Coordinates of C-alpha atoms and ligand atoms in Angstrom, one line a residue:
M1 CA -48.6 -82.3 -1.3
L2 CA -47.9 -82.2 2.4
S3 CA -47.2 -85.7 3.7
H4 CA -46.8 -86.8 7.3
I5 CA -44.7 -89.4 9.1
T6 CA -45.3 -90.5 12.7
T7 CA -43.5 -92.5 15.3
P8 CA -45.5 -94.4 17.9
I9 CA -46.1 -92.1 20.9
F10 CA -44.0 -93.7 23.6
Y11 CA -45.1 -94.6 27.1
P12 CA -43.2 -92.5 29.6
N13 CA -43.0 -94.9 32.5
A14 CA -39.2 -94.9 32.4
K15 CA -36.4 -93.2 30.4
P16 CA -36.1 -93.9 26.6
H17 CA -33.8 -96.5 25.2
I18 CA -32.2 -97.5 21.9
G19 CA -35.5 -99.0 20.6
H20 CA -37.2 -95.6 20.9
V21 CA -34.3 -94.0 19.1
Y22 CA -34.6 -96.5 16.3
S23 CA -38.3 -95.8 15.5
S24 CA -37.6 -92.1 15.7
L25 CA -34.6 -92.4 13.5
L26 CA -36.5 -94.2 10.7
A27 CA -39.1 -91.5 10.8
D28 CA -36.4 -88.8 10.9
L29 CA -34.6 -90.3 7.9
I30 CA -37.8 -90.3 5.8
H31 CA -38.6 -86.7 7.0
R32 CA -35.2 -85.2 6.3
H33 CA -35.0 -87.0 3.0
A34 CA -38.4 -85.6 2.0
L35 CA -37.4 -82.0 3.0
L36 CA -34.0 -82.1 1.3
S37 CA -35.2 -83.7 -1.9
S38 CA -38.3 -81.6 -2.4
P39 CA -38.0 -78.6 -4.6
K40 CA -36.8 -75.4 -3.0
P41 CA -36.2 -76.9 0.5
H42 CA -34.5 -73.8 1.7
S43 CA -37.3 -71.4 1.0
N44 CA -38.9 -70.7 4.4
K45 CA -42.5 -71.8 3.6
P46 CA -44.4 -73.9 2.8
L47 CA -43.0 -77.0 4.5
T48 CA -43.4 -80.1 2.4
H49 CA -43.4 -82.7 5.0
L50 CA -44.5 -83.2 8.6
F51 CA -43.0 -85.4 11.3
T52 CA -44.7 -86.0 14.6
T53 CA -43.7 -87.9 17.7
G54 CA -44.6 -87.7 21.3
L55 CA -45.8 -89.4 24.4
D56 CA -48.8 -91.6 25.4
E57 CA -49.2 -90.2 28.9
H58 CA -52.4 -91.7 30.3
G59 CA -53.3 -95.1 31.8
L60 CA -52.9 -97.3 34.7
K61 CA -49.2 -98.1 34.3
I62 CA -48.4 -94.4 34.5
Q63 CA -50.7 -93.9 37.4
Q64 CA -48.9 -96.7 39.3
A65 CA -45.4 -95.7 38.2
A66 CA -46.1 -92.1 39.4
I67 CA -47.0 -93.5 42.9
K68 CA -44.0 -95.8 42.9
N69 CA -41.6 -93.0 42.0
N70 CA -43.1 -90.7 44.7
F71 CA -44.6 -88.1 42.4
S72 CA -47.6 -86.2 43.9
T73 CA -49.5 -86.4 40.6
P74 CA -49.1 -88.5 37.4
K75 CA -48.9 -85.2 35.4
K76 CA -45.7 -84.2 37.3
F77 CA -44.3 -87.7 36.7
V78 CA -44.9 -87.5 32.9
D79 CA -43.6 -83.9 32.8
S80 CA -40.3 -85.1 34.2
L81 CA -40.1 -87.9 31.6
A82 CA -41.2 -85.7 28.7
V83 CA -38.0 -83.8 29.4
E84 CA -36.0 -87.0 29.0
F85 CA -37.7 -88.0 25.8
K86 CA -37.2 -84.5 24.3
K87 CA -33.6 -84.6 25.4
M88 CA -33.1 -87.9 23.6
D89 CA -34.6 -86.4 20.4
K90 CA -32.4 -83.4 20.6
L91 CA -29.2 -85.4 21.2
C92 CA -30.2 -87.8 18.4
D93 CA -30.9 -85.1 15.9
I94 CA -34.5 -86.2 15.6
N95 CA -36.0 -83.2 13.8
Y96 CA -39.7 -83.5 14.4
T97 CA -42.2 -80.8 13.6
R98 CA -44.5 -81.5 16.6
F99 CA -43.9 -83.4 19.9
I100 CA -47.5 -84.3 20.9
R101 CA -48.4 -85.3 24.4
T102 CA -51.8 -86.9 25.0
T103 CA -52.3 -84.5 27.9
D104 CA -52.3 -81.6 25.4
Q105 CA -55.7 -79.9 25.4
D106 CA -56.2 -80.1 21.6
H107 CA -55.6 -83.8 21.7
V108 CA -58.1 -84.3 24.6
E109 CA -60.8 -82.4 22.5
N110 CA -60.0 -84.7 19.6
V111 CA -60.5 -87.8 21.7
Y112 CA -63.9 -86.5 22.8
K113 CA -64.7 -86.0 19.1
L114 CA -63.6 -89.4 18.1
W115 CA -65.6 -91.0 20.9
S116 CA -68.7 -89.0 20.0
L117 CA -68.5 -89.9 16.3
V118 CA -68.1 -93.6 17.0
F119 CA -70.9 -93.4 19.6
Q120 CA -73.3 -91.6 17.3
N121 CA -72.7 -94.1 14.6
G122 CA -73.8 -96.9 16.9
Y123 CA -70.5 -98.6 17.5
I124 CA -70.2 -98.1 21.3
Y125 CA -72.4 -99.9 23.9
K126 CA -72.2 -100.5 27.6
N127 CA -71.8 -104.0 29.1
T128 CA -70.4 -105.9 32.0
H129 CA -67.0 -107.4 31.4
E130 CA -65.5 -110.4 33.1
G131 CA -62.1 -111.6 32.4
W132 CA -58.4 -111.8 33.1
Y133 CA -56.8 -108.3 33.1
S134 CA -53.1 -107.5 32.8
V135 CA -52.2 -104.2 34.4
S136 CA -48.8 -104.2 32.7
D137 CA -50.3 -104.6 29.2
E138 CA -53.5 -102.8 30.0
T139 CA -55.6 -105.4 28.3
F140 CA -57.8 -108.4 29.0
Y141 CA -56.7 -111.9 28.0
P142 CA -59.0 -114.8 27.1
E143 CA -59.3 -117.8 29.5
S144 CA -57.4 -119.9 26.9
K145 CA -54.3 -117.8 27.4
I146 CA -54.2 -118.0 31.2
I147 CA -52.1 -120.3 33.4
K148 CA -51.7 -120.6 37.1
Q149 CA -48.2 -120.0 38.6
P150 CA -46.6 -122.1 41.3
D151 CA -47.2 -119.2 43.8
G152 CA -51.0 -119.2 43.1
S153 CA -51.0 -116.1 40.9
Y154 CA -51.9 -116.1 37.3
K155 CA -50.2 -115.0 34.1
N156 CA -51.0 -114.9 30.4
T157 CA -49.1 -117.0 27.9
E158 CA -48.9 -114.2 25.2
T159 CA -46.8 -111.7 27.0
N160 CA -46.1 -113.6 30.3
T161 CA -47.3 -110.7 32.4
S162 CA -49.4 -111.2 35.6
V163 CA -53.2 -111.1 35.2
I164 CA -55.9 -110.7 37.8
P165 CA -59.6 -111.7 37.6
S166 CA -61.7 -108.6 36.9
N167 CA -65.4 -107.9 36.7
E168 CA -66.6 -104.5 35.7
S169 CA -68.9 -102.3 33.7
N170 CA -67.3 -101.0 30.6
Y171 CA -68.1 -99.4 27.3
F172 CA -67.4 -101.7 24.4
F173 CA -66.4 -100.9 20.8
K174 CA -68.1 -103.2 18.2
L175 CA -64.8 -104.4 16.7
S176 CA -66.5 -107.5 15.5
S177 CA -68.4 -105.4 13.0
F178 CA -65.2 -104.7 11.1
Q179 CA -63.7 -108.1 10.5
S180 CA -64.7 -108.5 6.9
Q181 CA -63.9 -104.8 6.0
L182 CA -60.4 -105.2 7.4
I183 CA -59.8 -108.5 5.5
E184 CA -61.1 -106.8 2.4
L185 CA -58.8 -103.8 3.0
Y186 CA -55.6 -105.7 3.4
E187 CA -56.4 -108.4 0.8
K188 CA -57.9 -106.2 -1.9
T189 CA -58.1 -102.4 -1.5
A190 CA -54.8 -101.5 0.1
Q191 CA -52.5 -104.5 -0.2
N192 CA -49.4 -102.4 0.7
M193 CA -51.0 -100.6 3.6
I194 CA -49.0 -102.8 6.0
Y195 CA -45.4 -103.0 5.1
P196 CA -43.3 -105.2 4.8
P197 CA -45.7 -107.8 3.4
K198 CA -44.6 -110.3 6.1
Y199 CA -46.6 -108.3 8.7
R200 CA -49.6 -107.9 6.4
D201 CA -49.7 -111.7 6.0
F202 CA -49.5 -112.1 9.8
I203 CA -52.4 -109.7 10.4
L204 CA -54.5 -111.3 7.6
H205 CA -53.9 -114.7 9.1
E206 CA -55.0 -113.4 12.5
L207 CA -58.1 -111.8 11.0
K208 CA -59.1 -114.9 9.1
S209 CA -58.3 -117.5 11.8
Q210 CA -60.5 -116.2 14.6
P211 CA -63.6 -114.0 15.1
L212 CA -62.8 -110.5 16.3
K213 CA -64.2 -109.8 19.8
D214 CA -65.7 -106.5 20.8
L215 CA -63.2 -104.4 22.6
S216 CA -63.5 -102.8 26.0
I217 CA -62.7 -99.1 25.6
S218 CA -63.3 -97.7 29.0
R219 CA -62.2 -98.3 32.6
P220 CA -64.1 -97.5 35.8
V221 CA -62.8 -94.5 37.7
E222 CA -62.3 -96.7 40.8
R223 CA -59.5 -98.4 38.9
L224 CA -58.2 -95.7 36.6
V225 CA -58.2 -92.0 37.5
W226 CA -55.5 -91.0 35.1
G227 CA -57.3 -90.9 31.8
I228 CA -59.6 -88.8 29.7
D229 CA -63.3 -88.8 30.8
V230 CA -65.9 -90.7 28.8
P231 CA -68.2 -88.0 27.5
N232 CA -71.3 -87.8 29.6
D233 CA -70.3 -90.5 32.0
P234 CA -68.1 -89.4 34.9
T235 CA -67.8 -93.0 36.2
Q236 CA -65.6 -94.1 33.3
K237 CA -62.3 -93.2 31.7
I238 CA -61.4 -93.8 28.1
Y239 CA -59.1 -96.8 27.4
V240 CA -55.6 -95.6 26.8
W241 CA -55.3 -97.0 23.3
F242 CA -58.5 -95.3 22.1
D243 CA -57.0 -92.1 23.4
A244 CA -53.4 -92.7 22.2
L245 CA -54.1 -93.7 18.6
C246 CA -56.0 -90.5 18.1
N247 CA -52.8 -88.5 18.6
Y248 CA -51.9 -89.1 15.0
I249 CA -54.8 -86.8 13.9
S250 CA -54.4 -84.4 16.7
S251 CA -50.8 -83.9 15.8
I252 CA -51.8 -82.3 12.4
G253 CA -55.0 -80.6 13.5
S254 CA -58.5 -81.5 14.6
I255 CA -60.8 -84.3 13.3
N256 CA -63.1 -81.5 12.1
N257 CA -60.3 -80.1 10.0
V258 CA -59.8 -83.5 8.4
L259 CA -63.5 -84.2 7.9
E260 CA -64.2 -80.8 6.5
N261 CA -60.8 -80.4 4.8
T262 CA -60.5 -76.9 6.1
P263 CA -57.0 -75.4 6.1
N264 CA -55.3 -75.4 9.4
I265 CA -52.2 -73.8 11.0
V266 CA -50.1 -75.7 13.5
S267 CA -47.0 -74.6 15.3
S268 CA -43.8 -76.4 14.7
H269 CA -42.2 -77.5 18.0
S270 CA -39.0 -78.5 16.4
F271 CA -35.7 -77.6 18.1
S272 CA -34.1 -77.0 14.8
A273 CA -33.5 -73.7 12.9
D274 CA -36.7 -72.0 13.4
P275 CA -38.5 -73.3 16.5
T276 CA -41.4 -70.9 16.3
H277 CA -42.3 -71.8 12.8
Q278 CA -46.0 -71.9 11.9
I279 CA -47.0 -74.6 9.5
I280 CA -49.9 -74.2 7.2
I281 CA -51.8 -77.4 6.4
P282 CA -53.8 -76.4 3.3
S283 CA -55.6 -79.7 2.9
P284 CA -55.8 -81.7 6.2
A285 CA -57.8 -84.5 4.6
E286 CA -55.1 -85.0 2.0
T287 CA -52.3 -84.8 4.5
W288 CA -54.1 -87.3 6.8
Q289 CA -54.4 -89.7 3.9
N290 CA -50.7 -89.3 3.2
T291 CA -49.8 -90.2 6.7
T292 CA -47.4 -93.1 7.4
H293 CA -47.1 -94.7 10.8
I294 CA -43.8 -96.3 11.8
V295 CA -44.3 -98.8 14.6
G296 CA -42.5 -101.7 16.3
K297 CA -44.0 -105.1 15.7
D298 CA -45.2 -105.2 19.4
I299 CA -48.0 -102.8 18.6
I300 CA -48.9 -103.9 15.1
R301 CA -52.4 -105.2 16.1
F302 CA -53.3 -101.8 17.7
H303 CA -52.3 -100.0 14.5
T304 CA -53.7 -102.4 11.9
I305 CA -56.8 -103.7 13.6
Y306 CA -58.1 -101.3 16.3
W307 CA -57.0 -98.0 14.7
P308 CA -58.5 -98.6 11.2
A309 CA -61.7 -100.0 12.8
F310 CA -62.0 -96.9 15.1
L311 CA -61.6 -94.7 12.0
M312 CA -64.0 -96.6 9.9
A313 CA -66.6 -96.5 12.7
A314 CA -66.1 -92.7 13.0
G315 CA -66.3 -92.2 9.2
I316 CA -62.8 -90.8 9.0
P317 CA -60.6 -91.8 6.1
L318 CA -57.6 -94.1 6.7
P319 CA -54.0 -93.1 6.7
K320 CA -51.7 -94.3 3.9
Q321 CA -49.5 -96.9 5.5
V322 CA -48.2 -98.6 8.6
I323 CA -44.5 -99.5 8.4
V324 CA -43.6 -102.2 10.9
H325 CA -40.1 -102.9 12.2
G326 CA -38.5 -105.6 14.3
H327 CA -36.9 -105.2 17.7
W328 CA -33.5 -104.4 19.0
L329 CA -32.5 -107.2 21.4
S330 CA -30.3 -107.1 24.4
E331 CA -28.7 -110.4 24.9
G332 CA -31.3 -112.2 22.9
T333 CA -34.5 -110.6 24.4
K334 CA -36.4 -107.5 23.4
M335 CA -34.9 -104.4 24.9
S336 CA -37.7 -102.9 27.0
K337 CA -38.3 -100.4 29.8
S338 CA -40.3 -102.8 31.8
K339 CA -37.6 -105.5 31.7
G340 CA -34.9 -102.9 32.3
N341 CA -32.5 -104.6 29.9
V342 CA -31.9 -101.4 28.0
V343 CA -29.0 -99.5 26.4
D344 CA -29.0 -95.8 27.2
P345 CA -28.7 -93.8 24.0
I346 CA -27.1 -90.9 25.9
D347 CA -24.3 -93.1 27.1
C348 CA -23.7 -94.3 23.6
I349 CA -23.7 -90.8 22.2
E350 CA -21.2 -89.6 24.8
K351 CA -18.9 -92.4 23.9
F352 CA -19.2 -92.6 20.2
G353 CA -21.1 -89.6 18.9
I354 CA -24.5 -89.4 17.5
D355 CA -23.5 -90.0 13.9
T356 CA -21.9 -93.3 14.8
L357 CA -25.1 -94.4 16.6
R358 CA -27.4 -93.3 13.8
W359 CA -25.3 -95.0 11.2
Y360 CA -24.9 -98.2 13.3
L361 CA -28.6 -98.5 13.9
L362 CA -29.5 -98.1 10.2
Q363 CA -26.7 -100.3 8.9
N364 CA -27.3 -103.2 11.3
S365 CA -31.0 -103.6 11.0
N366 CA -33.8 -104.5 8.7
L367 CA -37.5 -104.2 9.1
K368 CA -38.2 -107.9 9.0
N369 CA -35.9 -109.2 11.7
D370 CA -34.9 -108.5 15.2
N371 CA -31.3 -107.4 15.7
D372 CA -28.8 -107.7 18.6
F373 CA -27.4 -104.4 19.7
I374 CA -23.7 -104.9 20.3
L375 CA -22.1 -101.9 22.0
K376 CA -18.5 -102.8 21.3
N377 CA -19.2 -102.8 17.5
L378 CA -19.8 -99.1 17.6
M379 CA -16.2 -98.3 18.4
D380 CA -14.8 -100.5 15.6
F381 CA -17.3 -99.0 13.2
K382 CA -16.3 -95.5 14.0
K383 CA -12.6 -96.2 13.8
I384 CA -12.6 -98.2 10.6
S385 CA -15.3 -96.6 8.6
F386 CA -16.0 -93.0 9.6
V387 CA -12.4 -92.0 10.5
G388 CA -10.5 -94.5 8.4
K389 CA -12.4 -94.3 5.2
W390 CA -14.6 -91.3 5.0
G391 CA -12.8 -88.7 7.1
N392 CA -9.4 -89.7 5.8
L393 CA -10.4 -89.3 2.2
I394 CA -11.5 -85.7 2.7
H395 CA -8.5 -85.1 4.9
R396 CA -6.1 -86.3 2.2
C397 CA -7.6 -84.0 -0.5
C398 CA -7.6 -81.1 1.9
S399 CA -3.8 -81.3 2.2
P400 CA -1.9 -78.0 1.7
K401 CA -0.2 -79.8 -1.2
F402 CA -3.3 -79.3 -3.3
S403 CA -5.7 -76.6 -4.1
I404 CA -9.3 -77.9 -4.4
H405 CA -10.6 -74.4 -5.0
D406 CA -8.4 -73.9 -8.1
A407 CA -9.5 -77.3 -9.3
V408 CA -13.2 -76.5 -8.7
L409 CA -12.8 -73.2 -10.7
K410 CA -10.9 -75.0 -13.5
F411 CA -13.4 -77.8 -14.0
T412 CA -16.7 -76.1 -13.4
T413 CA -16.2 -73.4 -16.0
S414 CA -16.0 -75.7 -18.9
N415 CA -19.2 -77.2 -20.5
K416 CA -17.7 -80.7 -20.4
T417 CA -19.1 -83.5 -18.2
I418 CA -16.7 -85.1 -15.8
Q419 CA -16.5 -88.1 -18.1
E420 CA -15.4 -85.9 -20.9
D421 CA -12.8 -84.2 -18.7
F422 CA -11.3 -87.6 -18.0
Q423 CA -11.4 -88.5 -21.7
S424 CA -9.6 -85.3 -22.8
I425 CA -7.0 -85.0 -20.0
F426 CA -6.1 -88.7 -19.9
S427 CA -6.5 -89.3 -23.6
S428 CA -3.1 -90.7 -24.2
P429 CA -2.0 -94.0 -22.6
V430 CA -2.3 -93.2 -18.9
D431 CA 0.3 -95.5 -17.5
S432 CA 3.3 -93.8 -19.2
E433 CA 2.1 -90.2 -18.6
S434 CA 0.7 -90.2 -15.1
N435 CA 2.3 -93.0 -13.2
I436 CA -1.0 -94.7 -13.2
Q437 CA 0.0 -98.3 -13.4
N438 CA -3.2 -99.9 -14.4
A439 CA -5.0 -97.9 -17.0
S440 CA -8.0 -100.2 -17.4
Q441 CA -8.6 -100.3 -13.6
F442 CA -8.3 -96.5 -13.5
K443 CA -11.0 -96.1 -16.2
E444 CA -13.3 -98.7 -14.7
L445 CA -13.0 -97.1 -11.3
Y446 CA -13.9 -93.6 -12.3
Q447 CA -16.7 -94.8 -14.6
T448 CA -18.2 -96.9 -11.8
I449 CA -18.0 -94.1 -9.3
I450 CA -19.6 -91.6 -11.7
K451 CA -22.4 -94.1 -12.5
D452 CA -23.0 -94.9 -8.9
L453 CA -23.2 -91.3 -7.8
E454 CA -25.4 -90.4 -10.7
T455 CA -27.9 -93.0 -9.7
L456 CA -27.6 -92.7 -6.0
P457 CA -30.3 -90.0 -5.5
S458 CA -32.9 -92.1 -7.3
D459 CA -31.7 -95.4 -5.6
M460 CA -31.9 -93.6 -2.3
K461 CA -35.5 -92.5 -2.9
V462 CA -36.5 -96.1 -3.4
M463 CA -34.5 -97.5 -0.5
I464 CA -35.8 -94.8 1.9
E465 CA -39.4 -95.5 0.9
T466 CA -38.9 -99.1 1.6
L467 CA -36.5 -98.5 4.5
E468 CA -33.9 -100.8 3.1
T469 CA -31.4 -98.9 5.2
A470 CA -28.6 -101.4 5.3
K471 CA -28.6 -101.7 1.6
L472 CA -28.5 -98.0 1.2
L473 CA -25.6 -97.5 3.6
N474 CA -23.7 -100.3 1.9
K475 CA -24.0 -98.3 -1.3
F476 CA -22.4 -95.3 0.3
W477 CA -19.5 -97.6 1.5
S478 CA -19.0 -99.1 -1.9
I479 CA -18.6 -95.6 -3.4
I480 CA -16.2 -94.5 -0.7
D481 CA -14.2 -97.7 -1.0
N482 CA -13.9 -97.1 -4.7
L483 CA -12.8 -93.5 -4.1
N484 CA -10.2 -94.7 -1.7
Q485 CA -9.0 -97.2 -4.3
F486 CA -9.0 -94.5 -6.9
I487 CA -6.8 -92.2 -4.9
Q488 CA -4.4 -95.0 -4.0
L489 CA -4.1 -95.9 -7.7
T490 CA -3.7 -92.4 -9.0
T491 CA -1.4 -91.1 -6.2
P492 CA -2.0 -87.4 -7.0
W493 CA 0.7 -86.4 -4.5
K494 CA 3.3 -87.8 -6.9
L495 CA 2.1 -85.7 -9.8
K496 CA 4.3 -82.8 -9.0
S497 CA 5.6 -81.5 -12.3
P498 CA 3.9 -78.5 -14.0
E499 CA 2.8 -80.7 -16.9
D500 CA 1.0 -83.0 -14.5
L501 CA -0.9 -80.1 -12.9
Q502 CA -4.1 -80.7 -14.9
K503 CA -4.1 -84.4 -14.1
R504 CA -3.5 -83.8 -10.5
N505 CA -6.3 -81.2 -10.3
L506 CA -8.8 -83.4 -12.1
I507 CA -8.1 -86.3 -9.7
I508 CA -8.5 -84.1 -6.7
Y509 CA -11.6 -82.4 -8.1
F510 CA -13.2 -85.7 -9.0
V511 CA -12.6 -87.2 -5.5
I512 CA -13.7 -84.1 -3.6
D513 CA -16.7 -83.4 -5.8
S514 CA -17.7 -87.0 -5.3
M515 CA -17.3 -86.5 -1.5
R516 CA -19.3 -83.3 -1.7
I517 CA -22.2 -85.1 -3.4
L518 CA -22.0 -88.0 -0.9
S519 CA -22.0 -85.5 2.0
I520 CA -25.1 -83.8 0.7
L521 CA -26.9 -87.1 0.2
S522 CA -25.9 -88.3 3.6
Q523 CA -27.5 -85.4 5.5
P524 CA -30.7 -87.3 6.2
I525 CA -28.6 -90.2 7.7
I526 CA -26.0 -88.3 9.6
P527 CA -27.0 -84.6 9.7
N528 CA -24.4 -83.6 12.1
L529 CA -21.3 -85.2 10.5
A530 CA -22.5 -84.5 7.0
G531 CA -22.8 -80.8 8.0
M532 CA -19.2 -80.9 9.4
F533 CA -17.9 -82.5 6.1
L534 CA -19.7 -79.8 4.1
D535 CA -18.3 -77.1 6.4
R536 CA -14.8 -78.6 5.9
L537 CA -15.3 -78.2 2.2
D538 CA -16.7 -74.6 2.6
V539 CA -19.9 -75.5 0.9
V540 CA -22.4 -72.7 1.6
K541 CA -25.7 -73.7 3.3
E542 CA -27.8 -72.7 0.3
R543 CA -26.0 -75.3 -1.9
R544 CA -26.6 -78.3 0.3
S545 CA -29.9 -79.5 -1.1
W546 CA -30.6 -82.3 -3.5
E547 CA -30.4 -80.3 -6.7
F548 CA -26.7 -79.7 -5.9
A549 CA -26.0 -83.4 -5.5
A550 CA -24.4 -83.9 -8.9
Y551 CA -21.0 -83.3 -10.5
K552 CA -20.2 -79.7 -11.3
K553 CA -23.4 -78.3 -9.7
D554 CA -21.5 -76.2 -7.2
I555 CA -19.1 -74.0 -9.0
D556 CA -17.5 -72.2 -6.1
Y557 CA -16.5 -74.0 -2.9
A558 CA -13.5 -75.1 -0.9
V559 CA -12.1 -71.6 -0.8
D560 CA -10.0 -72.2 2.3
A561 CA -10.2 -76.0 2.3
N562 CA -6.4 -76.5 1.8
L563 CA -5.3 -73.9 4.3
K564 CA -2.7 -75.3 6.7
N565 CA -3.7 -76.3 10.2
R566 CA -7.4 -76.8 9.6
P567 CA -8.3 -79.6 11.9
P568 CA -9.6 -82.9 10.6
T569 CA -13.4 -83.2 10.7
I570 CA -13.6 -86.4 12.5
Q571 CA -11.2 -87.8 15.0
M572 CA -11.0 -90.6 17.5
E573 CA -11.3 -89.0 20.9
Ligands
ATP601 N1 -36.5 -103.1 21.7 C1 -37.1 -102.3 20.8 N2 -36.7 -102.3 19.5 C2 -37.2 -101.5 18.6 N3 -38.2 -100.6 18.9 C3 -38.6 -100.6 20.2 C4 -38.1 -101.4 21.2 N4 -38.7 -101.1 22.3 C5 -39.6 -100.1 22.1 N5 -39.5 -99.8 20.8 C6 -40.3 -98.8 20.1 O1 -41.2 -98.2 21.1 C7 -42.5 -98.7 20.8 C8 -43.1 -99.1 22.2 O2 -42.9 -98.0 23.1 P1 -42.9 -98.3 24.6 O3 -42.7 -97.0 25.3 O4 -44.1 -99.1 25.0 O5 -41.5 -99.1 24.8 P2 -41.1 -100.4 25.7 O6 -39.7 -100.3 26.1 O7 -41.6 -101.6 24.9 O8 -42.0 -100.2 26.9 P3 -42.5 -101.1 28.0 O9 -41.4 -102.1 28.4 O10 -42.9 -100.2 29.1 O11 -43.7 -101.8 27.4 C9 -42.4 -99.8 19.9 O12 -43.5 -100.1 19.1 C10 -41.2 -99.4 19.1 O13 -41.6 -98.4 18.2

């Protein structure tokens, strides 16, 4: 089945920051994991997973930012920022299958279609709207949330942005008709649809504590020119969220494709291996219902109240899940374009490399909480962990003193499991024969490592589904720490005599095959560095998928791994 993961489409009113990288990274992790762990991931087609991201390009904020930045049209302004967002994705190894822009013609057609369906079904009406409008948030706030400022202006207490009194004719969506259906959905039919449960409880509380008001879904053209026209009414433009949310369907095809479940072909816009790849979506209805949205908690209401209500009103099935994450903070407050308190991902990548940034973000976050982004921790992390623990372990085994390739050939031709190899080669008391001082620690270590690596693929599946990324990455470190301890304990470089050759080879084979497995499994997390580790071990591309992530699955690698003068894979620049 073809599943689909989405990021929010970001608002291109300024350059992207770490928060955008984070949402994209979570989606990329899920996508890459799905591709690598699906059967036959290296066959060209069909693709087993889709990942779409992009930009929400219409609206008043963009219209105003374009003027402020001296662009002759909003389109030219968003074109310039689209380049920045795509550059960020490329530098961050975000391997999407489509980068959708709400100015794309197929999306505009879909928005017309969504509007028409909701209209025909009787959920759109025209009315006069009076209230307090925030240009920055592009939304009205109730009187109860408005306070007067000392300078005579007004602001809302929810987001603290300025509001102005506004009185205009708008089209309204009958959101109030969906209150009980939404409660029923989250309470009974699809209890896991909002994940983690903390956010579902928050939305349910909101739905139960106050009546939903109908939602204004258009703006008069006098105020908003940069938007999609309301069908059959040239005086109004469609509200940016009604337009933007529809991207999630446009990115995999048309609403008609989904409703009629007719096969659809979309182009892959990815910058990776085959950028012109055509993707066949055999069953768009199924793919749509297997779509997961990743969103920051700031836009939870739009995705869990407005979006399902629009879909219900149009008679379109709902997506599978909305995964919500917390915010990266900069000195205690949410990093945001509007506030300008942002960390530039490109600066970070130039200083520390993309793998360090990806790993840092995943290891120091969890969905439920906000997290402080502390730049200086990235350097310590790279030095101590990637170079000191991971790179060094591979580097040691690739010393010209050993021959990994011989060891690979020796231990992969027998039918024995790695456990049995240890039992037969270290059958006699180990401390006297092999300089291993602590026989019980030795046995416990190799058994723990084997067990942890055997269960890692299935543990990883669960932890990626639930996005428990810190827990997952700690699991990697625990295995690497044990391998480092194992090599310190066994000191294979001291096993020099011909009688010790087998023992030395087994120790080296065990460590390096464990590193090969870890490198394969780390590809969704750090695709660039994992690729470099696998290159260093001469593992061919066809044997880097999940089915090779077990002991003895690759029977011929590391051909030149121990040649003199091969540079270390990761260095401190
Ligand atoms: N500080 C952050 N931490 C985590 N994710 C973030 C952060 N800021 C933005 N995002 C991601 O981007 C989405 C919002 O995109 P948007 O382009 O509106 O970013 P923004 O910086 O909040 O913009 P603005 O300040 O203009 O409102 C969030 O839902 C989340 O997915």
